[in-house]
Amino acid sequence: MSPSEVDVLEARRLYKSTGAIPARMLRSNIYRAWERSHLQGANSQALQAEKLSILDTERLIEQKQTLIQVAAPYIRMLSQAAGTDRHAVMLGDSEAIVLDVVGDKQTVQGPEPFPGPGSLLSEAVAGANGIGTPLAEADYIEIISAEHFIEGFHPFTCQGIPLRDDKQEIIGVLSISLRRADARQRLKEILLCASHGIEAELLIAHLEKDVRRVLESNPNEYQPLEELRQDIIQAHQAARLKMEVISRMVAVNRLDYAIQLLRQAEQSIQIFRRRAEIWRNLASFEIGTFQPVCLTANISDLVDLLSTEAVIRQVQIITEWYEPITVVADPRSLLRQLLRYFWQAFDCAGKGGIVKVVVKVIPHTEIAQVSFIVNSGLNLSPSTPTSQIFYLPITKIKDEQ
């Protein structure tokens, strides 16, 4: 037994005998969880069974159907990665009510099954636990055996992380509980990656709505956005497939290769989220306010977003500037303007062509010049490039600093 485990057991003994929670013997987030649990009336001896009626549970599950369906494949992957170990993977809503639970038969359906759909696992009724505490802390939390406020959860080590929507508001929580404490580390990274995957899937659902809206309003102008959206979604599907492979490898202890793949999947999801954010700005009808915008960073983002399209068209993109340049513009309008220039340049360049984007500040002015210079690959002389130029007012970066 480690010194920290001895401290936790001693903290529990003192709490049971005196009602005081010794902060120095607990990790800070566990101390906060115990304090909240105590103040809200949780009973450390037993779970206070609070559960929705069957009818209310059915209504809640119907209301949360999108989240449940999106999370289902990731819950299955986590359960698959746990293998034959005793475990339960749980999905909860933002009020700590269980929406779904998957695990081995004994844990989920045995004589003392884990709380099922409709069960309330807030800290007020279930103490520090893998559902209620991540919601209360608004962060990833691990609770190791006796760190649970209620003794009935002590055989398990639980990890949980809140799920957020595209506005960063918490909409639910994903957790995994394991009997074997030594198995928690190999599943932690999958849990974190799965939470990112679920959030990315929810973002896809928003993208679907956006693309329908813009295509219905002006299909000619926004058809390229549909192609970009497809690229983004394919990138995310590739990341999900990697996670599927990872979960199988972890289950059979092929950990080294699985960790490498997991990092790739994590990177893919982060790239997806960044590209999806750019896509949503491109697809937005909203007109923003004029403000300082890093022009060169926006061009770099678009070059990244258009990389697949450039490969398909066999067009090479070259960028040239000597320092970051900030202009004053409406960020969404600027992105759409740049996208149109890129698309026109691709059409002019054709197969084997080159699109060069040059950004510079015109000396002795406060004007930035953006040039799209095209060398066509359509059997035209490379010595006669065509170009489109536009200008934007700049801010002086030094003044901003």
Short mmCIF file of C-alpha atoms in Angstrom, two decimals:
data_model
loop_
_atom_site.label_atom_id
_atom_site.label_comp_id
_atom_site.label_asym_id
_atom_site.label_seq_id
_atom_site.Cartn_x
_atom_site.Cartn_y
_atom_site.Cartn_z
CA MET A 1 0.00 0.00 0.00
CA SER A 2 1.46 3.37 -1.02
CA PRO A 3 1.85 6.30 1.44
CA SER A 4 -0.93 8.19 -0.39
CA GLU A 5 -3.30 5.22 0.01
CA VAL A 6 -2.51 5.11 3.74
CA ASP A 7 -3.29 8.83 3.96
CA VAL A 8 -6.64 8.39 2.21
CA LEU A 9 -7.65 5.55 4.54
CA GLU A 10 -6.60 7.62 7.56
CA ALA A 11 -8.54 10.61 6.18
CA ARG A 12 -11.62 8.40 5.92
CA ARG A 13 -11.17 7.12 9.49
CA LEU A 14 -10.90 10.67 10.81
CA TYR A 15 -13.94 11.81 8.79
CA LYS A 16 -16.05 8.94 10.10
CA SER A 17 -15.02 9.57 13.68
CA THR A 18 -14.96 13.39 13.79
CA GLY A 19 -16.84 14.61 10.71
CA ALA A 20 -13.83 16.72 9.71
CA ILE A 21 -12.09 16.31 6.36
CA PRO A 22 -8.27 16.51 6.74
CA ALA A 23 -7.21 18.48 3.66
CA ARG A 24 -3.51 17.60 3.96
CA MET A 25 -4.20 13.87 3.51
CA LEU A 26 -6.10 14.18 0.25
CA ARG A 27 -5.27 15.38 -3.22
CA SER A 28 -6.65 18.90 -3.65
CA ASN A 29 -9.38 17.98 -6.14
CA ILE A 30 -10.44 15.00 -4.00
CA TYR A 31 -10.56 17.20 -0.91
CA ARG A 32 -12.83 19.65 -2.75
CA ALA A 33 -15.04 16.76 -3.90
CA TRP A 34 -15.36 15.37 -0.36
CA GLU A 35 -16.17 18.81 0.99
CA ARG A 36 -18.89 19.36 -1.63
CA SER A 37 -20.26 15.87 -1.02
CA HIS A 38 -20.39 16.45 2.75
CA LEU A 39 -21.96 19.92 2.49
CA GLN A 40 -24.61 18.67 0.04
CA GLY A 41 -25.62 15.83 2.33
CA ALA A 42 -24.11 12.76 0.68
CA ASN A 43 -23.92 9.70 2.94
CA SER A 44 -20.42 8.18 2.97
CA GLN A 45 -21.86 4.82 4.07
CA ALA A 46 -24.25 4.26 1.17
CA LEU A 47 -25.43 5.58 -2.17
CA GLN A 48 -28.71 7.46 -1.91
CA ALA A 49 -30.67 5.80 -4.63
CA GLU A 50 -32.31 8.56 -6.66
CA LYS A 51 -33.60 7.55 -10.03
CA LEU A 52 -36.03 8.92 -12.57
CA SER A 53 -39.22 6.99 -13.20
CA ILE A 54 -39.27 4.68 -16.22
CA LEU A 55 -41.36 7.19 -18.16
CA ASP A 56 -39.10 10.16 -17.28
CA THR A 57 -36.02 8.08 -18.15
CA GLU A 58 -37.49 7.28 -21.56
CA ARG A 59 -38.25 10.97 -22.14
CA LEU A 60 -34.72 11.98 -21.12
CA ILE A 61 -33.13 9.38 -23.40
CA GLU A 62 -35.31 10.61 -26.25
CA GLN A 63 -34.22 14.20 -25.59
CA LYS A 64 -30.53 13.21 -25.48
CA GLN A 65 -30.71 10.84 -28.45
CA THR A 66 -28.15 12.78 -30.50
CA LEU A 67 -25.54 12.71 -27.73
CA ILE A 68 -26.21 9.02 -27.00
CA GLN A 69 -25.91 8.02 -30.66
CA VAL A 70 -22.76 10.08 -31.19
CA ALA A 71 -21.10 8.67 -28.05
CA ALA A 72 -22.10 5.03 -28.69
CA PRO A 73 -19.12 3.98 -30.87
CA TYR A 74 -16.64 5.61 -28.47
CA ILE A 75 -18.24 3.91 -25.46
CA ARG A 76 -17.93 0.60 -27.30
CA MET A 77 -14.24 1.30 -28.06
CA LEU A 78 -13.52 2.06 -24.40
CA SER A 79 -15.29 -1.11 -23.29
CA GLN A 80 -13.40 -3.06 -25.94
CA ALA A 81 -10.09 -1.65 -24.70
CA ALA A 82 -10.92 -2.71 -21.12
CA GLY A 83 -11.09 -6.27 -22.44
CA THR A 84 -11.97 -8.91 -19.88
CA ASP A 85 -11.30 -6.64 -16.88
CA ARG A 86 -14.30 -5.79 -14.70
CA HIS A 87 -15.42 -2.37 -15.92
CA ALA A 88 -18.27 0.02 -16.73
CA VAL A 89 -18.23 2.84 -19.28
CA MET A 90 -20.87 5.45 -18.55
CA LEU A 91 -22.37 8.43 -20.34
CA GLY A 92 -24.12 11.09 -18.27
CA ASP A 93 -25.92 14.32 -19.06
CA SER A 94 -24.94 17.73 -17.70
CA GLU A 95 -27.05 17.08 -14.56
CA ALA A 96 -25.15 13.86 -13.75
CA ILE A 97 -28.02 11.58 -14.77
CA VAL A 98 -26.85 8.34 -16.38
CA LEU A 99 -27.86 8.01 -20.04
CA ASP A 100 -26.01 4.83 -20.99
CA VAL A 101 -23.75 2.23 -19.41
CA VAL A 102 -21.75 -0.53 -21.09
CA GLY A 103 -19.41 -3.03 -19.48
CA ASP A 104 -18.81 -6.66 -18.62
CA LYS A 105 -21.88 -8.69 -17.70
CA GLN A 106 -21.08 -9.05 -14.01
CA THR A 107 -20.50 -5.32 -13.49
CA VAL A 108 -23.51 -4.14 -15.44
CA GLN A 109 -26.00 -6.94 -14.81
CA GLY A 110 -24.63 -8.72 -11.71
CA PRO A 111 -26.22 -8.88 -8.23
CA GLU A 112 -24.98 -5.34 -7.45
CA PRO A 113 -25.04 -3.69 -10.87
CA PHE A 114 -23.67 -0.24 -11.64
CA PRO A 115 -26.32 2.51 -11.67
CA GLY A 116 -28.21 2.35 -14.96
CA PRO A 117 -29.95 4.92 -17.16
CA GLY A 118 -32.04 7.39 -15.18
CA SER A 119 -29.82 7.17 -12.05
CA LEU A 120 -28.64 10.44 -10.53
CA LEU A 121 -24.90 10.43 -9.73
CA SER A 122 -24.38 14.01 -8.61
CA GLU A 123 -22.02 14.49 -5.68
CA ALA A 124 -25.04 15.33 -3.50
CA VAL A 125 -26.33 11.75 -3.70
CA ALA A 126 -23.31 9.70 -4.86
CA GLY A 127 -20.40 11.62 -3.33
CA ALA A 128 -17.14 11.95 -5.24
CA ASN A 129 -17.56 9.75 -8.33
CA GLY A 130 -16.62 9.50 -12.00
CA ILE A 131 -19.78 11.24 -13.23
CA GLY A 132 -20.65 13.92 -10.68
CA THR A 133 -17.13 15.11 -9.81
CA PRO A 134 -15.88 15.86 -13.38
CA LEU A 135 -19.04 17.94 -13.83
CA ALA A 136 -18.48 19.78 -10.53
CA GLU A 137 -14.80 20.40 -11.33
CA ALA A 138 -15.49 21.05 -15.05
CA ASP A 139 -12.36 19.02 -15.79
CA TYR A 140 -10.89 15.53 -16.12
CA ILE A 141 -10.85 13.73 -12.76
CA GLU A 142 -9.47 10.40 -11.57
CA ILE A 143 -10.77 8.92 -8.30
CA ILE A 144 -8.77 5.96 -7.03
CA SER A 145 -10.59 3.36 -4.89
CA ALA A 146 -10.88 4.78 -1.33
CA GLU A 147 -10.86 8.34 -2.69
CA HIS A 148 -14.54 7.76 -3.51
CA PHE A 149 -16.66 9.39 -0.85
CA ILE A 150 -19.01 6.42 -0.66
CA GLU A 151 -17.56 3.06 0.40
CA GLY A 152 -19.58 1.08 -2.13
CA PHE A 153 -17.46 2.53 -4.95
CA HIS A 154 -14.11 1.67 -3.32
CA PRO A 155 -13.42 -1.47 -5.40
CA PHE A 156 -13.28 0.76 -8.49
CA THR A 157 -10.97 3.39 -9.91
CA CYS A 158 -13.00 5.88 -11.91
CA GLN A 159 -12.01 8.46 -14.50
CA GLY A 160 -14.36 11.01 -16.03
CA ILE A 161 -14.23 14.02 -18.31
CA PRO A 162 -16.90 16.58 -19.24
CA LEU A 163 -18.13 16.77 -22.84
CA ARG A 164 -18.53 20.22 -24.38
CA ASP A 165 -20.33 21.61 -27.40
CA ASP A 166 -18.89 24.03 -29.96
CA LYS A 167 -19.61 26.91 -27.58
CA GLN A 168 -17.56 25.17 -24.86
CA GLU A 169 -20.65 24.60 -22.74
CA ILE A 170 -20.77 21.30 -20.83
CA ILE A 171 -23.44 18.99 -22.27
CA GLY A 172 -22.49 15.70 -20.65
CA VAL A 173 -19.79 13.53 -19.15
CA LEU A 174 -17.96 10.35 -20.18
CA SER A 175 -16.43 8.03 -17.58
CA ILE A 176 -14.88 4.62 -17.16
CA SER A 177 -14.71 2.58 -13.95
CA LEU A 178 -12.26 -0.31 -13.53
CA ARG A 179 -11.70 -2.91 -10.84
CA ARG A 180 -7.99 -3.17 -11.67
CA ALA A 181 -6.34 0.09 -10.62
CA ASP A 182 -3.19 -0.71 -12.63
CA ALA A 183 -5.20 -0.72 -15.86
CA ARG A 184 -6.28 2.89 -15.52
CA GLN A 185 -3.25 4.54 -17.13
CA ARG A 186 -3.51 2.60 -20.39
CA LEU A 187 -7.16 3.65 -20.70
CA LYS A 188 -6.77 7.28 -19.64
CA GLU A 189 -5.47 8.44 -23.01
CA ILE A 190 -8.22 6.58 -24.85
CA LEU A 191 -10.82 8.19 -22.59
CA LEU A 192 -9.45 11.67 -23.33
CA CYS A 193 -9.22 10.97 -27.05
CA ALA A 194 -12.74 9.52 -27.06
CA SER A 195 -14.09 12.70 -25.44
CA HIS A 196 -12.44 14.79 -28.17
CA GLY A 197 -13.87 12.41 -30.77
CA ILE A 198 -17.41 12.79 -29.40
CA GLU A 199 -17.09 16.58 -29.34
CA ALA A 200 -15.82 16.51 -32.93
CA GLU A 201 -18.78 14.34 -33.98
CA LEU A 202 -21.16 16.88 -32.45
CA LEU A 203 -19.38 19.58 -34.43
CA ILE A 204 -19.98 17.53 -37.58
CA ALA A 205 -23.70 17.59 -36.81
CA HIS A 206 -23.55 21.39 -36.75
CA LEU A 207 -21.60 21.40 -40.01
CA GLU A 208 -24.34 19.33 -41.60
CA LYS A 209 -26.91 21.96 -40.66
CA ASP A 210 -24.67 24.78 -41.87
CA VAL A 211 -24.00 23.24 -45.24
CA ARG A 212 -27.68 22.59 -45.88
CA ARG A 213 -28.46 26.19 -45.04
CA VAL A 214 -25.83 27.76 -47.26
CA LEU A 215 -26.40 25.41 -50.19
CA GLU A 216 -30.12 26.14 -50.14
CA SER A 217 -29.49 29.88 -50.15
CA ASN A 218 -26.77 30.11 -52.81
CA PRO A 219 -25.58 26.79 -54.23
CA ASN A 220 -23.23 28.32 -56.80
CA GLU A 221 -21.16 30.36 -54.37
CA TYR A 222 -20.97 27.77 -51.64
CA GLN A 223 -20.55 24.53 -53.54
CA PRO A 224 -16.78 24.64 -52.82
CA LEU A 225 -17.62 24.69 -49.12
CA GLU A 226 -19.42 21.38 -49.47
CA GLU A 227 -16.23 19.88 -50.90
CA LEU A 228 -14.22 21.29 -48.00
CA ARG A 229 -16.71 19.89 -45.53
CA GLN A 230 -16.33 16.44 -47.05
CA ASP A 231 -12.55 16.68 -46.61
CA ILE A 232 -12.98 17.62 -42.96
CA ILE A 233 -15.39 14.79 -42.25
CA GLN A 234 -13.20 12.21 -43.98
CA ALA A 235 -10.25 13.34 -41.85
CA HIS A 236 -12.30 12.76 -38.72
CA GLN A 237 -13.53 9.36 -39.87
CA ALA A 238 -9.91 8.35 -40.40
CA ALA A 239 -9.15 9.38 -36.81
CA ARG A 240 -12.08 7.32 -35.53
CA LEU A 241 -10.88 4.27 -37.42
CA LYS A 242 -7.48 4.66 -35.77
CA MET A 243 -9.18 4.70 -32.37
CA GLU A 244 -11.03 1.51 -33.25
CA VAL A 245 -7.70 -0.19 -34.01
CA ILE A 246 -6.17 1.24 -30.83
CA SER A 247 -8.92 -0.15 -28.60
CA ARG A 248 -8.32 -3.65 -29.97
CA MET A 249 -4.56 -3.37 -29.47
CA VAL A 250 -4.85 -2.15 -25.88
CA ALA A 251 -7.13 -5.07 -25.09
CA VAL A 252 -4.38 -7.50 -26.08
CA ASN A 253 -1.58 -5.43 -24.48
CA ARG A 254 0.07 -4.20 -27.69
CA LEU A 255 0.57 -0.93 -25.92
CA ASP A 256 3.60 0.66 -27.62
CA TYR A 257 2.13 0.67 -31.11
CA ALA A 258 -1.30 1.56 -29.77
CA ILE A 259 0.10 4.67 -28.05
CA GLN A 260 1.73 5.79 -31.31
CA LEU A 261 -1.57 5.38 -33.13
CA LEU A 262 -3.40 7.15 -30.33
CA ARG A 263 -1.19 10.20 -30.69
CA GLN A 264 -1.86 10.25 -34.42
CA ALA A 265 -5.60 10.02 -33.78
CA GLU A 266 -5.38 12.84 -31.24
CA GLN A 267 -3.52 15.02 -33.74
CA SER A 268 -6.08 14.21 -36.43
CA ILE A 269 -8.94 15.23 -34.16
CA GLN A 270 -7.23 18.49 -33.22
CA ILE A 271 -6.66 19.25 -36.92
CA PHE A 272 -10.30 18.45 -37.57
CA ARG A 273 -11.46 20.85 -34.87
CA ARG A 274 -9.27 23.66 -36.22
CA ARG A 275 -10.41 23.10 -39.81
CA ALA A 276 -14.03 22.83 -38.75
CA GLU A 277 -13.76 26.18 -36.97
CA ILE A 278 -12.43 27.81 -40.16
CA TRP A 279 -15.15 26.10 -42.17
CA ARG A 280 -17.88 27.42 -39.91
CA ASN A 281 -16.55 30.97 -40.29
CA LEU A 282 -16.54 30.51 -44.06
CA ALA A 283 -20.10 29.21 -44.06
CA SER A 284 -21.47 31.84 -41.66
CA PHE A 285 -23.85 34.46 -43.00
CA GLU A 286 -23.11 36.71 -40.08
CA ILE A 287 -21.34 39.99 -40.70
CA GLY A 288 -18.84 40.73 -37.99
CA THR A 289 -17.21 43.92 -36.85
CA PHE A 290 -14.01 45.32 -38.27
CA GLN A 291 -11.10 44.42 -36.04
CA PRO A 292 -7.39 43.55 -36.23
CA VAL A 293 -6.99 40.20 -38.02
CA CYS A 294 -3.73 38.41 -38.76
CA LEU A 295 -3.91 38.26 -42.55
CA THR A 296 -0.94 35.93 -42.98
CA ALA A 297 -2.30 33.47 -40.39
CA ASN A 298 -5.65 33.39 -42.20
CA ILE A 299 -3.92 32.64 -45.50
CA SER A 300 -1.92 29.85 -43.83
CA ASP A 301 -5.13 28.37 -42.42
CA LEU A 302 -6.73 28.38 -45.86
CA VAL A 303 -3.67 26.81 -47.46
CA ASP A 304 -3.97 24.02 -44.89
CA LEU A 305 -7.70 23.68 -45.47
CA LEU A 306 -7.23 23.56 -49.24
CA SER A 307 -4.31 21.13 -49.20
CA THR A 308 -6.42 18.15 -50.28
CA GLU A 309 -8.08 20.16 -53.05
CA ALA A 310 -4.66 21.33 -54.27
CA VAL A 311 -3.41 17.74 -54.42
CA ILE A 312 -6.49 16.64 -56.37
CA ARG A 313 -6.05 19.49 -58.86
CA GLN A 314 -2.26 19.00 -58.90
CA VAL A 315 -1.73 22.67 -58.10
CA GLN A 316 1.24 23.86 -56.08
CA ILE A 317 0.68 26.66 -53.55
CA ILE A 318 3.54 28.95 -52.57
CA THR A 319 3.27 31.69 -49.94
CA GLU A 320 5.65 34.60 -49.44
CA TRP A 321 5.85 37.20 -46.69
CA TYR A 322 8.63 38.31 -44.39
CA GLU A 323 6.69 38.84 -41.18
CA PRO A 324 3.15 38.42 -39.84
CA ILE A 325 0.90 41.17 -41.15
CA THR A 326 -2.23 42.30 -39.34
CA VAL A 327 -5.00 44.12 -41.17
CA VAL A 328 -8.30 45.67 -40.15
CA ALA A 329 -11.18 43.61 -41.53
CA ASP A 330 -14.31 41.62 -40.74
CA PRO A 331 -12.74 38.16 -40.09
CA ARG A 332 -15.51 36.16 -41.78
CA SER A 333 -15.72 38.43 -44.83
CA LEU A 334 -11.94 38.33 -45.18
CA LEU A 335 -11.90 34.52 -45.09
CA ARG A 336 -14.60 34.31 -47.76
CA GLN A 337 -12.77 36.86 -49.91
CA LEU A 338 -9.52 34.92 -49.66
CA LEU A 339 -11.31 31.66 -50.46
CA ARG A 340 -12.79 33.14 -53.64
CA TYR A 341 -9.35 34.32 -54.77
CA PHE A 342 -7.87 30.89 -54.08
CA TRP A 343 -10.64 29.19 -56.01
CA GLN A 344 -10.27 31.50 -59.02
CA ALA A 345 -6.51 31.01 -58.93
CA PHE A 346 -6.92 27.20 -58.90
CA ASP A 347 -9.16 27.40 -61.96
CA CYS A 348 -6.62 29.57 -63.80
CA ALA A 349 -3.65 27.44 -62.79
CA GLY A 350 -5.10 24.13 -63.93
CA LYS A 351 -3.30 20.81 -63.65
CA GLY A 352 0.40 21.26 -62.91
CA GLY A 353 0.05 25.00 -62.26
CA ILE A 354 1.43 27.15 -59.46
CA VAL A 355 -0.45 29.62 -57.25
CA LYS A 356 1.83 32.04 -55.43
CA VAL A 357 0.40 34.27 -52.70
CA VAL A 358 2.55 37.29 -51.85
CA VAL A 359 1.68 39.57 -48.93
CA LYS A 360 3.59 42.78 -48.25
CA VAL A 361 3.16 46.23 -46.81
CA ILE A 362 3.43 49.04 -49.33
CA PRO A 363 6.25 51.31 -48.10
CA HIS A 364 5.27 54.62 -46.48
CA THR A 365 1.59 53.64 -46.36
CA GLU A 366 -0.69 51.74 -44.04
CA ILE A 367 -1.83 49.45 -46.80
CA ALA A 368 -1.17 45.71 -47.19
CA GLN A 369 -1.06 44.28 -50.70
CA VAL A 370 -2.16 40.70 -51.39
CA SER A 371 -1.21 39.22 -54.78
CA PHE A 372 -2.42 35.91 -56.17
CA ILE A 373 0.08 35.14 -58.96
CA VAL A 374 -0.77 32.21 -61.22
CA ASN A 375 1.57 30.25 -63.44
CA SER A 376 -0.68 28.09 -65.54
CA GLY A 377 0.07 24.46 -66.10
CA LEU A 378 -2.14 24.41 -69.22
CA ASN A 379 0.70 24.56 -71.75
CA LEU A 380 1.07 28.32 -71.39
CA SER A 381 4.40 30.06 -71.05
CA PRO A 382 5.51 30.23 -67.41
CA SER A 383 6.98 33.65 -68.19
CA THR A 384 3.51 35.19 -68.48
CA PRO A 385 1.88 34.72 -65.10
CA THR A 386 -1.49 36.27 -64.37
CA SER A 387 -2.26 37.92 -61.10
CA GLN A 388 -5.03 39.39 -59.01
CA ILE A 389 -4.26 42.02 -56.42
CA PHE A 390 -6.26 43.57 -53.63
CA TYR A 391 -5.46 45.88 -50.74
CA LEU A 392 -6.35 46.05 -47.07
CA PRO A 393 -5.70 48.64 -44.34
CA ILE A 394 -3.18 47.51 -41.77
CA THR A 395 -2.64 48.00 -38.10
CA LYS A 396 0.83 48.45 -36.80
CA ILE A 397 1.67 45.34 -34.79
CA LYS A 398 4.10 47.25 -32.60
CA ASP A 399 1.33 49.66 -31.66
CA GLU A 400 -0.92 46.74 -30.75
CA GLN A 401 1.75 45.41 -28.43
#
